[in-house]
Coordinates of C-alpha atoms in Angstrom, one line a residue:
M1 CA 13.1 -30.7 13.3
G2 CA 11.2 -33.8 14.4
T3 CA 11.5 -37.1 12.6
V4 CA 8.4 -38.8 11.2
T5 CA 8.0 -42.4 10.5
R6 CA 8.8 -43.7 7.0
S7 CA 9.2 -47.0 5.4
S8 CA 12.7 -48.5 5.6
S9 CA 13.1 -48.3 1.8
E10 CA 13.0 -44.5 1.8
V11 CA 16.1 -42.5 2.4
Y12 CA 17.0 -38.9 3.1
S13 CA 18.8 -36.6 0.8
S14 CA 22.0 -35.1 2.4
D15 CA 22.0 -32.4 -0.2
S16 CA 18.7 -30.7 0.6
E17 CA 19.6 -27.0 0.9
K18 CA 17.1 -26.3 3.6
G19 CA 18.0 -29.4 5.6
F20 CA 14.6 -31.1 5.2
A21 CA 14.2 -34.8 4.5
V22 CA 13.7 -35.7 0.8
N23 CA 12.9 -39.1 -0.5
Q24 CA 15.2 -40.7 -3.0
S25 CA 15.3 -44.0 -4.8
T26 CA 19.1 -44.4 -4.2
P27 CA 21.2 -43.5 -1.2
P28 CA 22.9 -40.1 -1.4
E29 CA 26.6 -40.1 -2.5
L30 CA 29.0 -39.7 0.3
D31 CA 31.4 -36.7 0.4
A32 CA 35.1 -37.4 0.6
G33 CA 35.2 -36.9 4.4
A34 CA 32.6 -39.5 5.1
K35 CA 33.9 -41.8 2.4
F36 CA 37.6 -41.8 3.3
V37 CA 37.8 -40.8 7.0
L38 CA 34.7 -42.3 8.4
V39 CA 35.1 -45.7 6.8
S40 CA 32.4 -48.1 8.1
R41 CA 34.3 -51.4 8.6
G42 CA 34.8 -51.8 12.3
S43 CA 33.4 -54.3 14.8
W44 CA 31.8 -53.5 18.2
L45 CA 35.2 -54.3 19.8
H46 CA 36.9 -51.7 17.7
C47 CA 34.2 -49.3 18.7
G48 CA 35.0 -50.1 22.3
Y49 CA 38.7 -49.2 21.7
H50 CA 37.7 -45.9 20.1
L51 CA 35.3 -45.0 22.8
T52 CA 37.8 -45.8 25.6
T53 CA 40.5 -43.7 24.0
S54 CA 38.2 -40.8 23.4
I55 CA 37.1 -40.7 27.1
V56 CA 39.7 -42.3 29.3
A57 CA 42.6 -39.9 29.3
P58 CA 45.3 -38.4 31.6
V59 CA 42.6 -35.9 32.7
L60 CA 41.5 -38.6 35.1
L61 CA 44.5 -37.7 37.2
T62 CA 42.6 -34.6 38.2
L63 CA 39.9 -36.6 39.9
P64 CA 41.4 -36.5 43.4
F65 CA 41.6 -32.7 43.0
S66 CA 37.9 -32.6 42.1
F67 CA 37.2 -34.4 45.4
T68 CA 39.0 -31.6 47.3
L69 CA 36.2 -29.3 46.0
L70 CA 33.3 -31.8 46.6
G71 CA 34.4 -33.8 49.6
W72 CA 34.0 -37.6 50.0
V73 CA 30.3 -37.8 49.7
G74 CA 29.9 -35.2 46.9
G75 CA 32.9 -36.6 45.0
V76 CA 31.9 -40.2 45.0
L77 CA 28.2 -39.4 44.3
W78 CA 28.9 -37.1 41.3
L79 CA 31.5 -39.4 39.9
T80 CA 29.0 -42.3 40.0
L81 CA 26.1 -40.1 38.8
A82 CA 28.1 -38.7 35.9
A83 CA 29.0 -42.2 34.8
V84 CA 25.4 -43.3 34.8
I85 CA 24.2 -40.2 33.0
T86 CA 26.9 -40.3 30.3
F87 CA 26.4 -44.0 29.6
Y88 CA 22.7 -43.4 29.3
A89 CA 23.2 -40.3 27.1
Y90 CA 25.6 -42.1 24.8
N91 CA 23.3 -45.0 24.5
L92 CA 20.4 -42.6 23.6
L93 CA 22.6 -41.1 20.8
S94 CA 23.3 -44.6 19.6
V95 CA 19.6 -45.5 19.5
V96 CA 18.7 -42.3 17.6
L97 CA 21.5 -43.1 15.1
E98 CA 20.3 -46.7 14.7
Y99 CA 16.8 -45.5 14.1
H100 CA 17.8 -43.2 11.3
A101 CA 20.1 -45.9 9.8
E102 CA 17.1 -48.3 9.7
L103 CA 15.2 -45.7 7.8
G104 CA 17.9 -45.6 5.2
R105 CA 19.6 -42.4 6.2
R106 CA 22.7 -43.2 8.3
Q107 CA 24.0 -40.1 10.1
L108 CA 27.8 -40.2 10.3
R109 CA 28.5 -37.0 12.0
F110 CA 27.2 -34.9 15.0
R111 CA 26.4 -32.1 12.6
D112 CA 24.4 -34.5 10.5
M113 CA 22.2 -35.4 13.5
A114 CA 21.8 -31.7 14.3
R115 CA 20.8 -30.8 10.7
D116 CA 18.2 -33.6 10.4
I117 CA 16.7 -33.2 13.8
L118 CA 17.1 -29.6 14.8
G119 CA 17.6 -27.9 11.4
P120 CA 20.5 -26.8 9.3
G121 CA 21.2 -23.6 11.3
W122 CA 21.9 -25.5 14.5
A123 CA 24.3 -27.8 12.6
K124 CA 26.1 -24.9 10.9
Y125 CA 26.3 -22.3 13.6
Y126 CA 26.2 -24.2 16.9
V127 CA 26.9 -28.0 16.9
G128 CA 29.5 -28.0 14.1
P129 CA 31.7 -25.1 15.5
L130 CA 31.2 -26.4 19.1
Q131 CA 32.4 -29.8 18.2
F132 CA 35.3 -28.4 16.2
A133 CA 36.4 -26.2 19.1
I134 CA 36.4 -29.1 21.6
C135 CA 38.2 -31.5 19.2
F136 CA 40.9 -29.0 18.1
G137 CA 41.3 -27.9 21.7
T138 CA 42.0 -31.5 22.6
V139 CA 44.6 -31.6 19.8
I140 CA 46.3 -28.5 21.3
G141 CA 46.2 -30.1 24.7
G142 CA 47.7 -33.4 23.5
P143 CA 51.2 -32.2 22.7
L144 CA 51.1 -30.0 25.8
V145 CA 50.4 -32.9 28.2
G146 CA 52.8 -35.1 26.3
G147 CA 55.5 -32.4 26.4
K148 CA 55.1 -32.0 30.2
S149 CA 55.5 -35.8 30.6
L150 CA 58.5 -35.8 28.4
K151 CA 60.0 -32.9 30.2
F152 CA 59.4 -34.6 33.6
I153 CA 61.3 -37.7 32.3
Y154 CA 64.1 -35.5 31.1
Q155 CA 64.5 -33.6 34.4
L156 CA 64.3 -36.9 36.4
Y157 CA 67.6 -38.0 34.9
N158 CA 69.0 -34.6 34.0
P159 CA 67.8 -32.1 36.6
E160 CA 70.2 -29.4 35.5
G161 CA 69.2 -29.8 31.8
S162 CA 68.6 -26.7 29.7
M163 CA 65.8 -27.9 27.5
K164 CA 62.5 -25.9 27.8
L165 CA 58.9 -27.1 27.8
Y166 CA 58.2 -25.8 24.3
Q167 CA 60.9 -28.1 22.9
F168 CA 59.3 -31.2 24.3
I169 CA 55.9 -30.0 23.0
I170 CA 57.4 -29.7 19.5
I171 CA 58.7 -33.3 19.8
C172 CA 55.2 -34.5 20.7
G173 CA 53.8 -32.4 17.9
V174 CA 56.0 -34.2 15.4
I175 CA 54.8 -37.6 16.7
T176 CA 51.2 -36.3 16.4
M177 CA 51.9 -35.2 12.8
I178 CA 53.0 -38.7 11.9
L179 CA 49.9 -40.3 13.5
A180 CA 47.7 -37.7 11.7
Q181 CA 48.6 -39.2 8.3
L182 CA 46.7 -42.5 9.1
P183 CA 44.0 -42.3 6.5
S184 CA 40.9 -43.1 8.4
F185 CA 39.3 -43.4 11.9
H186 CA 39.1 -47.2 11.4
S187 CA 42.9 -47.3 10.8
L188 CA 43.4 -46.3 14.4
R189 CA 41.8 -49.4 15.8
H190 CA 45.1 -51.2 16.8
V191 CA 46.5 -47.9 18.1
N192 CA 43.4 -47.5 20.3
M193 CA 43.6 -51.1 21.5
I194 CA 47.1 -50.3 22.8
S195 CA 45.8 -47.0 24.2
L196 CA 43.2 -48.9 26.2
V197 CA 45.9 -51.1 27.8
L198 CA 48.1 -48.0 28.5
S199 CA 45.3 -46.2 30.3
V200 CA 44.7 -49.2 32.5
L201 CA 48.4 -49.4 33.2
Y202 CA 49.0 -45.8 34.2
A203 CA 45.8 -45.8 36.3
T204 CA 47.1 -48.9 38.1
C205 CA 50.5 -47.3 38.6
V206 CA 48.9 -44.2 40.1
T207 CA 46.5 -46.2 42.3
V208 CA 49.3 -48.4 43.6
G209 CA 51.6 -45.4 44.1
S210 CA 48.9 -43.5 46.1
I211 CA 48.3 -46.5 48.4
Y212 CA 52.0 -47.1 48.9
I213 CA 52.6 -43.5 49.9
G214 CA 49.5 -43.4 52.0
H215 CA 50.9 -46.3 54.1
S216 CA 54.5 -45.2 54.1
K217 CA 56.4 -43.3 56.8
D218 CA 56.5 -40.3 54.4
A219 CA 52.8 -40.1 54.2
P220 CA 51.6 -36.5 54.4
P221 CA 49.0 -35.5 57.0
R222 CA 45.5 -36.0 55.6
H223 CA 42.5 -33.7 56.0
Y224 CA 39.3 -34.1 54.1
S225 CA 37.5 -30.8 54.9
V226 CA 36.6 -28.6 52.0
R227 CA 38.8 -25.5 52.3
G228 CA 38.1 -21.8 51.5
S229 CA 35.5 -19.1 52.2
D230 CA 31.8 -19.8 51.6
A231 CA 32.1 -18.2 48.1
D232 CA 35.2 -20.3 47.3
Q233 CA 33.4 -23.5 48.4
L234 CA 30.3 -22.7 46.4
F235 CA 32.3 -21.9 43.2
G236 CA 34.5 -24.9 44.0
V237 CA 31.6 -27.3 44.0
F238 CA 30.6 -26.3 40.5
N239 CA 34.2 -26.3 39.3
G240 CA 34.5 -29.8 40.7
I241 CA 31.3 -30.9 39.0
S242 CA 32.6 -29.4 35.7
I243 CA 36.0 -31.2 36.0
I244 CA 34.3 -34.6 36.5
A245 CA 31.8 -33.9 33.7
T246 CA 34.7 -33.1 31.4
T247 CA 36.5 -36.4 32.3
Y248 CA 33.5 -38.3 30.9
A249 CA 33.2 -36.2 27.8
S250 CA 33.6 -37.5 24.3
G251 CA 31.8 -35.2 21.8
I252 CA 32.5 -37.6 18.9
I253 CA 30.0 -40.4 19.6
P254 CA 28.3 -40.3 16.1
E255 CA 31.7 -40.3 14.4
I256 CA 32.7 -43.3 16.4
Q257 CA 29.5 -45.1 15.6
A258 CA 30.1 -44.3 11.9
T259 CA 33.1 -46.6 12.0
L260 CA 30.9 -49.6 12.6
A261 CA 30.2 -51.9 9.7
P262 CA 26.4 -52.3 9.0
P263 CA 24.2 -53.5 10.4
V264 CA 24.9 -51.3 13.4
K265 CA 22.1 -52.3 15.7
G266 CA 23.3 -53.2 19.2
K267 CA 27.0 -52.9 18.4
M268 CA 27.4 -49.5 20.1
L269 CA 26.0 -50.7 23.3
K270 CA 28.6 -53.5 23.4
G271 CA 31.3 -51.0 22.7
L272 CA 30.0 -48.7 25.5
C273 CA 30.1 -51.7 27.9
V274 CA 33.8 -52.2 27.0
C275 CA 34.5 -48.6 27.6
Y276 CA 32.7 -48.2 30.9
S277 CA 34.2 -51.3 32.3
V278 CA 37.6 -49.6 31.8
I279 CA 36.1 -46.4 33.3
A280 CA 34.9 -48.2 36.4
T281 CA 38.3 -49.8 36.8
T282 CA 40.3 -46.6 36.4
Y283 CA 38.3 -43.6 37.5
F284 CA 37.2 -44.8 40.9
S285 CA 40.5 -46.4 41.8
V286 CA 42.5 -43.2 40.9
A287 CA 40.0 -40.8 42.5
I288 CA 39.5 -42.7 45.7
S289 CA 43.1 -43.8 46.3
G290 CA 44.5 -40.4 45.5
Y291 CA 42.1 -38.5 47.7
W292 CA 42.5 -41.0 50.5
A293 CA 46.3 -40.6 50.3
F294 CA 46.6 -36.9 50.0
G295 CA 43.3 -35.4 51.2
N296 CA 42.6 -31.8 50.5
E297 CA 46.3 -31.4 49.5
S298 CA 45.6 -33.3 46.3
G299 CA 47.2 -31.4 43.4
A300 CA 45.7 -30.5 40.0
S301 CA 47.4 -33.7 38.9
V302 CA 47.8 -36.4 41.6
L303 CA 51.2 -37.2 40.2
S304 CA 52.4 -33.8 41.6
N305 CA 51.8 -35.2 45.1
F306 CA 54.2 -38.0 44.5
I307 CA 57.0 -35.5 45.0
R308 CA 57.3 -33.7 48.3
E309 CA 59.7 -30.8 48.9
S310 CA 61.5 -31.7 45.6
K311 CA 62.0 -35.3 47.0
P312 CA 60.4 -38.2 45.0
L313 CA 58.4 -40.4 47.3
L314 CA 58.7 -43.3 44.8
P315 CA 61.6 -44.8 42.8
K316 CA 62.7 -43.1 39.6
W317 CA 61.8 -46.1 37.5
F318 CA 58.2 -45.7 38.7
F319 CA 58.0 -42.1 37.5
L320 CA 59.7 -43.1 34.2
M321 CA 57.2 -46.0 33.6
T322 CA 54.1 -44.0 34.5
N323 CA 55.0 -41.0 32.4
I324 CA 55.9 -43.2 29.4
F325 CA 52.5 -44.8 29.6
I326 CA 50.8 -41.4 29.8
L327 CA 52.9 -40.0 27.0
L328 CA 52.1 -42.8 24.6
Q329 CA 48.4 -42.9 25.5
V330 CA 47.9 -39.1 25.0
M331 CA 49.4 -39.4 21.5
A332 CA 46.6 -41.9 20.6
L333 CA 44.0 -39.7 22.2
T334 CA 45.2 -36.7 20.1
A335 CA 45.0 -38.8 16.9
V336 CA 41.4 -39.7 17.8
Y337 CA 40.3 -36.1 18.2
L338 CA 42.0 -35.2 15.0
Q339 CA 39.5 -37.2 13.0
P340 CA 36.7 -34.6 12.9
T341 CA 39.2 -32.0 11.7
N342 CA 40.5 -34.5 9.1
E343 CA 37.0 -35.3 8.0
I344 CA 36.2 -31.6 7.5
F345 CA 39.4 -31.1 5.4
E346 CA 38.7 -34.2 3.4
A347 CA 35.1 -33.2 2.8
T348 CA 36.1 -29.7 1.7
F349 CA 39.2 -30.4 -0.4
G350 CA 39.0 -34.1 -1.3
D351 CA 37.4 -35.6 -4.4
P352 CA 35.2 -38.6 -3.6
K353 CA 35.2 -39.6 -7.3
M354 CA 39.0 -40.1 -7.2
G355 CA 40.7 -42.9 -5.2
Q356 CA 41.5 -42.4 -1.6
F357 CA 45.3 -42.7 -2.3
S358 CA 45.3 -40.9 -5.6
M359 CA 47.7 -37.9 -5.8
R360 CA 44.6 -35.6 -6.1
N361 CA 43.6 -36.6 -2.6
V362 CA 46.9 -37.5 -0.9
V363 CA 48.6 -34.2 -1.5
P364 CA 46.0 -31.9 0.1
R365 CA 45.5 -34.5 2.9
V366 CA 49.1 -34.6 3.9
V367 CA 49.5 -30.8 3.6
L368 CA 46.4 -29.8 5.5
R369 CA 46.7 -32.4 8.3
S370 CA 50.3 -31.4 8.8
L371 CA 49.4 -27.7 8.9
S372 CA 46.6 -28.3 11.4
V373 CA 48.9 -30.2 13.8
A374 CA 51.7 -27.6 13.4
A375 CA 49.2 -24.9 14.3
A376 CA 48.0 -26.8 17.4
T377 CA 51.7 -27.4 18.4
V378 CA 52.5 -23.7 18.2
L379 CA 49.4 -22.8 20.2
A380 CA 50.4 -25.5 22.8
S381 CA 53.9 -24.0 23.1
M382 CA 52.5 -20.5 23.4
L383 CA 49.8 -21.3 25.9
P384 CA 51.0 -23.8 28.5
F385 CA 48.2 -22.6 30.7
F386 CA 45.7 -24.0 28.2
P387 CA 44.1 -26.5 30.6
D388 CA 42.4 -23.5 32.3
I389 CA 40.9 -22.6 28.9
M390 CA 39.9 -26.2 28.4
A391 CA 37.9 -26.1 31.7
L392 CA 35.9 -23.4 30.0
F393 CA 35.5 -25.5 26.9
G394 CA 34.3 -28.3 29.1
A395 CA 31.5 -26.2 30.6
F396 CA 30.3 -24.6 27.4
G397 CA 31.1 -27.5 25.0
C398 CA 31.3 -30.9 26.6
I399 CA 28.2 -30.6 28.7
P400 CA 25.9 -29.5 25.9
L401 CA 27.2 -32.1 23.5
D402 CA 27.3 -35.0 26.0
F403 CA 24.6 -34.2 28.6
I404 CA 22.0 -32.0 26.8
L405 CA 21.8 -32.8 23.1
P406 CA 21.4 -36.6 23.5
M407 CA 18.3 -35.9 25.5
V408 CA 17.0 -33.4 23.1
F409 CA 17.7 -35.6 20.0
Y410 CA 15.9 -38.6 21.6
N411 CA 12.8 -36.6 22.7
M412 CA 12.5 -34.9 19.3
T413 CA 13.0 -38.1 17.3
F414 CA 10.8 -40.5 19.3
K415 CA 8.5 -37.9 20.9
P416 CA 7.9 -39.9 24.2
S417 CA 4.6 -38.9 25.9
K418 CA 4.9 -36.3 28.6
Y419 CA 3.3 -38.9 31.0
T420 CA 6.3 -41.3 30.6
I421 CA 9.4 -41.5 32.9
T422 CA 11.7 -41.3 29.8
F423 CA 10.4 -37.9 28.9
W424 CA 10.9 -36.5 32.3
V425 CA 14.2 -38.1 33.0
N426 CA 15.6 -36.7 29.7
T427 CA 14.0 -33.3 30.3
T428 CA 15.4 -33.1 33.9
I429 CA 18.9 -34.1 32.8
A430 CA 18.9 -31.5 30.0
G431 CA 17.5 -28.8 32.2
A432 CA 19.9 -29.4 35.1
S433 CA 22.8 -29.6 32.7
S434 CA 21.8 -26.3 31.1
I435 CA 22.0 -24.7 34.6
L436 CA 25.4 -26.4 35.1
V437 CA 26.7 -24.9 31.8
V438 CA 26.0 -21.4 33.0
I439 CA 27.3 -21.8 36.6
G440 CA 30.2 -24.0 35.5
G441 CA 31.2 -21.5 32.9
I442 CA 31.2 -18.7 35.4
A443 CA 33.3 -20.7 37.8
S444 CA 35.8 -21.5 35.0
I445 CA 36.0 -17.9 33.9
R446 CA 36.6 -16.9 37.6
Q447 CA 39.4 -19.4 37.8
I448 CA 41.0 -18.0 34.6
V449 CA 40.8 -14.5 36.1
L450 CA 42.4 -15.6 39.4
D451 CA 45.2 -17.4 37.5
A452 CA 45.7 -14.8 34.9
K453 CA 48.6 -13.1 36.7
T454 CA 50.6 -16.2 36.4
Y455 CA 50.1 -16.5 32.6
S456 CA 52.9 -15.8 30.1
L457 CA 53.5 -16.9 26.5
F458 CA 55.9 -19.7 26.0
A459 CA 56.2 -20.2 29.8
D460 CA 58.5 -23.0 31.0
L461 CA 56.0 -24.5 33.4

């Protein structure tokens, strides 16, 4: 539903059953989720920390592999274009959120935006479930990635050890459960500051390691041709595009902007600049150095190329340091993507009229957050092939939320003329991304079918 101009003294009602805007003399009362989880006390710098943790993650270690599907020109071009498009899209979301905040109706959640702009059905049956699937999927992936890093460290010093992957996943799940009890998104600001530093550190380690191996006597032969049949190459291009698109995905931009203390105008742009300065430093260095060093032999994670024929190409302390950085950072990432789930639990079972730390709110908070993390940990242990499923989520979830809806929200809110560049840029990005959703989804499903014969529950990968 389009937004019409109102005086800044008028506000919307969040309780309108049909989702239409209603004038009120006082702001609507916040539910427990918005009041307790999405506390608006942060600065633009805190926002930068949250943004960086939500986007810059160990998935960036797949970038050299995406280059094997796209080649040098296609890889660098799409990596750059995706950065420009997502920065533009996230800034558009921020502008729409600032506009509604100035009208007196601050939207704190993605589903709030969908309800007010598209209508309540879109919020309830599309945007809300889609965002939840992406966020909870990331929570499942967090202990899995952390467990694999922990297992790698274990086997590095105890190669004959008997511990299985699921045991390491459970250890990471327990750590996640502790972090899940932090009461609000804002309370993660210091954790996410450390996370930002950790992401730069492990990206630096991987870049230096790739360059060192590439120049060493153990350097593997390098070929940069795209391999496979014509069909494999075609599907590979779209799979590579989906992988890179997913590395830039956030899906929680409104929730991050909700942590900003009012007035919010201009703060999100500063936070995005912090985030994308880290992205420019890490993504391009890892992608280019990794693909340069290993060519079309680059593995699904570039770290796998640091071991050749069971022989580490770098000292043990290097692997230990890099995997510790990854392990710690992925725990922070998981805590960030828990926030939408926590907010839903709090909104449903919390009482905004009681204190945040009253027994009435603390007991259901601890129980429900612990149960959600326990469920995610069990699923991570059962489905160690979950990254293949996340590629499908990336195509059907991340691209709509991060590449399509920002354009739609902006055009429906501000209604730029069809004769303006803005209208056609937004429409072109949304249209091309919609095509990418379909083709990328097909490519992801095809990959799942190809890999299905290797799947088994509780596999010790």
